[in-house]
C-alpha positions in Angstrom: 113.4 77.4 91.6 114.8 74.6 92.4 116.1 71.0 90.0 116.6 68.6 92.4 116.5 65.1 90.4 113.8 64.3 93.8 111.5 66.5 93.0 108.2 64.2 94.3 106.1 65.9 91.6 107.3 65.5 87.6 107.2 69.4 86.7 106.7 72.7 87.7 103.2 72.4 89.6 100.8 75.1 87.8 98.8 76.8 89.9 97.0 80.3 89.1 95.4 82.2 91.7 92.1 84.4 91.2 92.1 87.8 92.8 95.7 89.8 92.7 94.8 92.0 96.0 96.8 91.3 99.5 94.8 88.2 100.2 96.2 86.6 96.8 99.7 87.7 97.1 100.4 86.7 100.2 98.7 82.8 98.9 101.7 83.2 96.5 104.2 84.3 98.6 104.0 82.0 101.2 103.9 79.0 98.2 107.3 80.5 96.6 108.5 80.3 100.1 107.0 77.2 101.6 109.8 74.1 102.4 108.1 71.5 100.1 109.5 74.0 97.4 113.0 75.2 99.4 114.0 71.8 99.7 113.5 70.6 96.0 109.9 68.8 96.9 108.2 70.6 94.3 108.8 73.0 92.4 105.9 75.7 91.1 104.8 77.6 89.0 102.2 80.7 90.1 100.1 82.7 88.1 98.0 85.3 89.6 95.0 86.8 88.2 93.4 89.9 88.7 90.1 91.7 87.3 91.4 94.7 87.2 94.2 96.5 85.3 96.4 97.0 88.4 97.0 94.8 91.1 97.1 95.5 94.6 93.2 94.7 94.5 91.7 96.2 98.1 94.6 98.4 98.3 94.8 100.1 95.5 90.1 100.5 95.3 89.3 99.1 99.1 91.6 101.7 101.6 90.9 105.4 101.6 94.2 107.3 100.4 94.8 109.3 103.0 95.1 105.4 104.8 98.4 105.8 107.2 100.0 102.3 105.9 99.1 102.3 103.0 102.7 102.8 101.3 103.7 99.9 103.1 101.7 97.9 102.5 102.2 98.3 98.3 105.6 98.2 99.1 105.5 94.6 100.6 103.3 93.7 98.2 105.3 95.0 95.5 108.5 93.8 96.4 107.2 90.0 96.3 105.5 90.8 92.5 108.2 92.2 91.2 110.7 89.0 92.0 109.7 87.7 88.9 108.9 84.5 90.0 105.2 85.1 90.2 103.3 86.2 86.8 100.6 88.5 86.8 98.3 88.9 84.4 95.5 91.9 84.2 92.0 93.0 82.7 91.0 88.9 83.1 88.0 88.1 84.3 86.9 84.7 86.5 83.5 83.6 84.4 83.8 85.9 82.1 87.5 85.4 80.1 87.7 82.3 81.9 85.8 79.8 83.1 86.5 76.6 86.2 87.0 74.4 82.7 90.2 76.5 81.4 91.5 76.9 84.6 91.3 73.0 84.7 92.6 72.4 81.9 96.3 74.9 82.5 96.4 74.7 86.1 97.2 71.6 88.7 95.5 73.5 91.8 93.5 77.1 91.3 92.9 79.4 94.8 90.6 82.1 95.0 91.1 84.9 96.5 88.2 87.3 95.2 87.5 88.7 98.4 84.6 90.8 99.3 83.8 94.4 97.7 79.4 94.8 97.8 77.8 96.0 100.8 76.1 94.3 103.2 72.1 94.7 103.3 71.0 97.1 106.1 67.2 95.9 106.3 65.2 99.1 107.6 62.3 101.0 105.7 63.6 103.9 103.7 67.3 102.3 102.4 66.3 102.3 98.9 65.5 106.6 99.3 67.8 108.5 96.5 70.2 109.7 99.2 70.9 106.5 100.6 74.5 104.8 100.0 76.2 101.7 100.8 79.8 103.1 102.0 81.5 100.2 99.4 80.1 101.6 96.3 82.0 105.2 98.5 84.7 103.6 98.7 85.0 102.3 95.3 84.3 106.0 93.9 86.6 108.2 95.7 89.4 105.1 95.3 88.7 105.9 91.2 87.5 102.0 90.6 87.4 101.5 86.7 84.2 100.1 86.4 82.5 103.1 88.8 80.8 105.7 87.6 82.6 109.1 87.7 79.9 111.4 89.6 79.2 111.5 92.6 75.9 112.8 94.4 77.6 115.5 96.8 74.9 117.9 97.6 74.1 117.1 102.0 74.7 119.4 104.6 74.2 116.6 106.6 75.0 113.2 106.7 74.8 109.8 108.6 76.8 107.1 108.5 75.9 104.0 109.7 79.0 101.6 111.5 81.5 101.9 114.0 83.8 100.2 112.0 87.6 101.4 109.9 85.1 101.4 107.1 82.8 103.8 109.2 85.7 105.7 109.7 87.1 106.3 106.2 84.2 107.1 104.8 83.4 110.2 107.3 86.9 110.9 107.2 86.5 111.2 103.0 83.6 113.1 103.6 84.0 115.4 106.1 87.7 116.1 105.0 88.6 119.2 103.0 89.6 118.0 99.7 92.8 120.4 99.1 94.3 118.2 102.4 94.1 115.3 99.6 96.1 116.3 97.4 99.4 114.7 98.5 97.4 111.5 98.3 96.7 109.8 94.6 93.2 110.8 94.6 92.0 111.3 90.9 91.5 114.5 89.8 87.9 114.2 88.9 87.2 112.8 93.0 88.9 115.6 94.0 87.1 117.8 92.3 83.6 116.9 93.5 84.6 116.5 97.5 86.2 119.9 96.8 82.8 121.5 95.6 80.6 119.5 98.7 78.6 121.7 100.8 79.0 119.2 103.8 78.6 120.5 107.0 78.1 117.9 109.2 79.1 114.3 109.6 77.4 112.4 112.4 78.8 108.2 113.3 76.2 106.1 114.6 76.9 103.1 116.0 74.8 100.4 118.0 76.8 99.8 120.7 78.6 101.4 123.2 82.5 103.5 123.6 84.3 99.9 124.0 82.6 98.4 121.9 84.0 99.8 118.9 85.6 97.7 116.2 88.2 100.4 114.3 91.3 100.6 115.4 93.5 103.3 117.6 95.5 103.9 114.2 92.1 105.3 112.7 90.5 106.8 115.2 94.1 109.0 115.5 93.3 109.8 111.5 90.4 111.6 112.3 91.7 114.2 114.8 94.3 115.4 112.1 91.9 116.5 109.8 92.3 120.3 109.8 89.0 123.2 110.1 87.2 120.0 111.4 85.5 119.6 115.1 84.7 116.1 116.2 82.4 116.3 118.4 81.4 113.7 121.4 78.3 113.4 123.5 78.3 112.5 127.1 75.1 110.2 127.5 77.3 108.2 125.3 79.5 106.4 127.0 77.5 104.3 128.6 79.9 101.0 130.3 79.2 98.2 131.9 80.9 95.0 133.6 81.9 93.3 130.0 83.5 97.2 128.6 85.1 97.4 132.4 86.7 94.2 131.8 87.4 94.5 128.2 89.1 97.7 129.3 91.1 96.6 132.1 92.1 93.6 129.5 92.7 94.5 125.9 95.2 97.7 125.8 93.8 98.8 122.2 90.2 98.6 124.1 91.8 100.5 126.7 93.2 103.2 124.4 90.8 103.5 122.1 88.4 104.7 125.4 90.8 106.9 126.6 91.2 108.9 123.4 87.1 109.6 123.2 87.5 110.0 126.7 89.5 112.8 126.3 88.6 114.6 123.2 84.9 114.3 125.5 86.8 116.1 128.1 89.1 118.2 126.0 86.3 119.8 123.3 84.5 122.4 125.4 88.4 123.6 125.4 89.0 123.8 121.9 89.5 127.4 120.3 86.6 130.6 120.1 86.7 129.8 117.1 84.6 127.0 115.4 85.2 124.6 112.7 83.4 125.3 109.4 82.9 121.6 109.7 81.8 119.0 112.3 82.4 115.2 112.8 80.0 113.7 115.4 80.3 110.5 116.9 77.4 108.7 117.9 77.4 105.7 120.4 74.4 103.3 121.3 72.2 104.1 118.4 69.9 101.4 116.3 68.9 102.2 113.2 64.8 102.1 112.9 63.9 104.3 109.4 65.6 106.2 107.1 62.5 108.9 105.9 61.6 111.4 103.2 59.3 114.3 103.8 57.0 116.4 101.9 58.9 118.7 100.4 61.5 116.0 99.6 59.2 113.3 98.2 61.4 110.1 97.4 64.5 111.3 98.9 66.0 111.5 102.2 64.9 113.7 104.8 66.3 112.4 107.8 66.8 109.1 110.2 65.7 107.5 112.9 67.2 105.7 115.5 66.4 103.4 118.9 69.0 104.0 121.7 69.8 101.6 123.0 71.7 100.7 126.4 74.5 97.7 127.6 73.2 94.5 128.7 76.1 93.8 131.3 77.9 91.3 128.4 78.8 93.8 126.1 75.0 93.5 123.8 72.6 96.1 123.5 68.9 96.0 123.8 66.9 99.1 123.1 65.3 101.6 125.6 62.0 102.4 124.2 63.0 105.9 122.8 63.8 107.7 119.3 65.7 109.8 118.2 65.5 111.7 114.5 68.0 113.2 113.1 67.4 115.5 110.1 69.8 115.0 107.2 70.4 114.4 103.7 71.9 111.4 103.0 72.6 108.1 104.9 76.0 105.7 104.0 75.8 102.3 105.3 78.8 100.8 106.5 78.3 97.8 108.6 80.4 95.2 106.7 81.0 94.1 102.9 79.5 90.7 101.6 81.1 88.0 99.1 79.6 87.8 96.0 79.3 84.3 94.2 81.5 82.6 91.6 80.4 80.3 88.6 80.9 76.9 89.3 81.3 76.3 92.7 78.9 76.5 96.2 78.0 79.5 97.9 77.0 80.3 100.8 74.8 83.8 100.6 73.8 84.2 104.6 77.8 84.6 104.9 79.1 85.4 101.4 82.0 82.7 101.4 82.7 80.6 99.1 82.1 77.3 101.7 85.9 75.9 102.3 87.7 73.4 105.0 90.6 75.3 106.0 91.1 76.2 101.9 89.8 73.3 100.5 86.7 74.0 98.2 83.4 71.7 99.1 81.0 70.6 96.7 77.0 70.8 97.3 77.9 67.7 99.2 79.9 68.9 101.2 83.3 67.0 99.7 86.8 68.9 99.0 86.7 69.1 95.3 89.6 68.0 93.8 92.3 71.2 93.1 90.0 73.9 93.8 90.8 76.0 97.6 89.9 79.0 98.6 91.9 82.7 100.5 90.6 85.4 101.9 88.1 87.4 102.5 85.8 84.8 100.2 86.9 81.7 102.3 86.2 83.3 105.7 84.3 86.3 105.1 84.9 90.0 105.3 86.7 90.6 109.1 89.7 91.4 110.5 92.8 93.6 109.0 94.6 92.9 105.6 96.8 91.2 108.0 94.8 88.8 109.2 94.8 87.0 105.3 98.0 85.6 105.9 97.4 82.9 108.5 94.5 82.2 106.1 97.1 81.7 103.4 99.7 79.8 105.4 96.2 77.4 105.6 95.3 77.3 102.2 98.8 76.8 101.1 99.4 73.5 103.5 96.2 71.9 102.3 97.3 72.5 98.3 100.6 71.2 99.4 99.3 68.5 101.2 97.6 67.3 98.2 100.2 68.0 96.0 100.4 64.3 94.4 96.9 63.7 93.9 95.8 67.3 92.0 93.9 66.4 88.3 97.1 66.8 86.2 96.4 69.7 83.9 96.2 68.6 80.4 98.3 71.6 79.1 100.7 72.8 82.1 102.8 75.1 79.5 103.1 78.5 81.0 103.0 79.4 77.3 99.5 78.1 76.6 97.3 80.0 78.6 98.7 83.0 77.5 98.0 82.3 73.4 94.5 81.5 74.8 94.0 84.3 76.4 95.2 86.1 72.7 93.0 83.8 70.7 90.1 85.2 73.0 90.7 89.0 72.1 91.6 89.5 75.8 93.8 93.1 76.5 95.1 91.2 79.3 98.1 93.7 81.2 101.2 92.2 82.9 103.7 93.2 86.0 106.5 95.0 83.2 102.5 96.9 81.9 102.0 97.9 85.6 105.5 99.5 86.0 104.8 101.5 83.1 101.1 102.3 84.3 103.1 103.0 87.9 105.5 105.2 86.9 102.8 107.1 84.6 100.8 108.0 87.7 104.0 109.3 89.4 104.5 111.8 86.3 100.7 113.0 86.5 101.6 114.2 90.2 104.9 115.5 89.5 103.6 117.2 86.3 100.9 119.2 88.6 103.1 119.6 91.1 105.5 121.3 89.0 102.2 123.4 87.4 100.6 124.7 90.9 104.3 124.9 92.3 103.0 128.3 93.8 100.9 126.4 96.1 103.4 125.2 97.7 101.4 121.4 97.3 103.1 118.8 95.6 101.3 116.0 94.1 103.1 112.2 94.2 100.8 111.1 92.0 97.4 110.7 90.3 95.4 107.6 90.1 94.2 106.7 85.9 90.4 106.0 86.4 89.6 104.5 83.1 90.1 101.0 82.2 91.0 101.2 78.6 93.0 104.7 79.5 94.6 101.7 82.6 95.0 99.3 79.8 96.4 101.4 77.0 99.1 102.7 79.0 99.8 99.4 80.7 100.4 97.4 77.0 102.0 100.4 75.7 
């Protein structure tokens, strides 16, 4: 960084970012590349904190391992952190290991980018039955989240997935795909074994609105057709379009692509090979969940789910028809969105699942900005949009921070070593970027070792994800 004598801040501005997923990394990158920094108006010293021993947040623990864009995003984040001008401190949990008071003592500004990892609620009868799951919990399991149990009850032959977004398609694809296809990903061994033994034959994905209103992307939709030995099943009665649908198809390329793909699949469905696949993925539209129920043979366990048929109302929204349909299933996964979690000592909007803020400036109970405290990403605006949208959030938040830089409450101890001393004093086994490089190499070596041992089957595993937190820490800390 510049040592310009004309700097408007007398020493490097100490900034802590809490959350090392895309939102946090983008914020750090944008701050280091800002005009104020490049022109020497201010120097910055950034520490990026993460509750897990490894970086990347949602990319490591919230995206299906076979997602086609995952490598590109990881590579981009890696390049930012590998430059050496942003310090990574993993396995440090806000509210437990460090408090807001601690951060204020060592940093001039704190940016929270903690995202959203919990499932949004679905308030219908039977949601608490055994066999009813949150999609986010399932994602955490198959992504090898270090704080999630290693086992998952994959016992159902017929499964319902509620939701029409990318997460719903990820969940459905992971449930219906044959496990051997996932060996080329970083899937943990316990996940592979469980999926390999799954008895599933049919996965049904249900959305409330029509084909022109789905929230997933063309890329996610196309991924469904790549699964081997899986038939995609659609239903003509679900293909309803109103005036708003027609306008969306005319004016929006993505909507037009989605609808064309789905209608082509519907037409081609009956022209498939004579040999049916062993598994089926059903896409249903215009279904609103009413109740999950058990039965006399399985009290307390999911035995089916009831939906009301919906119709489009001309605006792209829907209303009920009074017609109900019951589907016999043994498991239900809700994937209707994520919800942010409260952060200690900060205000929280429970309805939206965000920290109240104005342009990224965190607000207190009276609606006034809290000096030196900022938010970005999903904890700032809610869990909507694609990963790349967090760049816009970060740009706005960093702009506010730089505007405020001369009035920030100064850190009592801005020495970068001071926070390290505190972590060591408290016995916190923090991890570093160098530690992540070790863990990354270890996971790659596990993949190479497996591939060598199983070379006869012709499948190469690039890496195998390490799951237990204690193992991640031990490998990272050497």
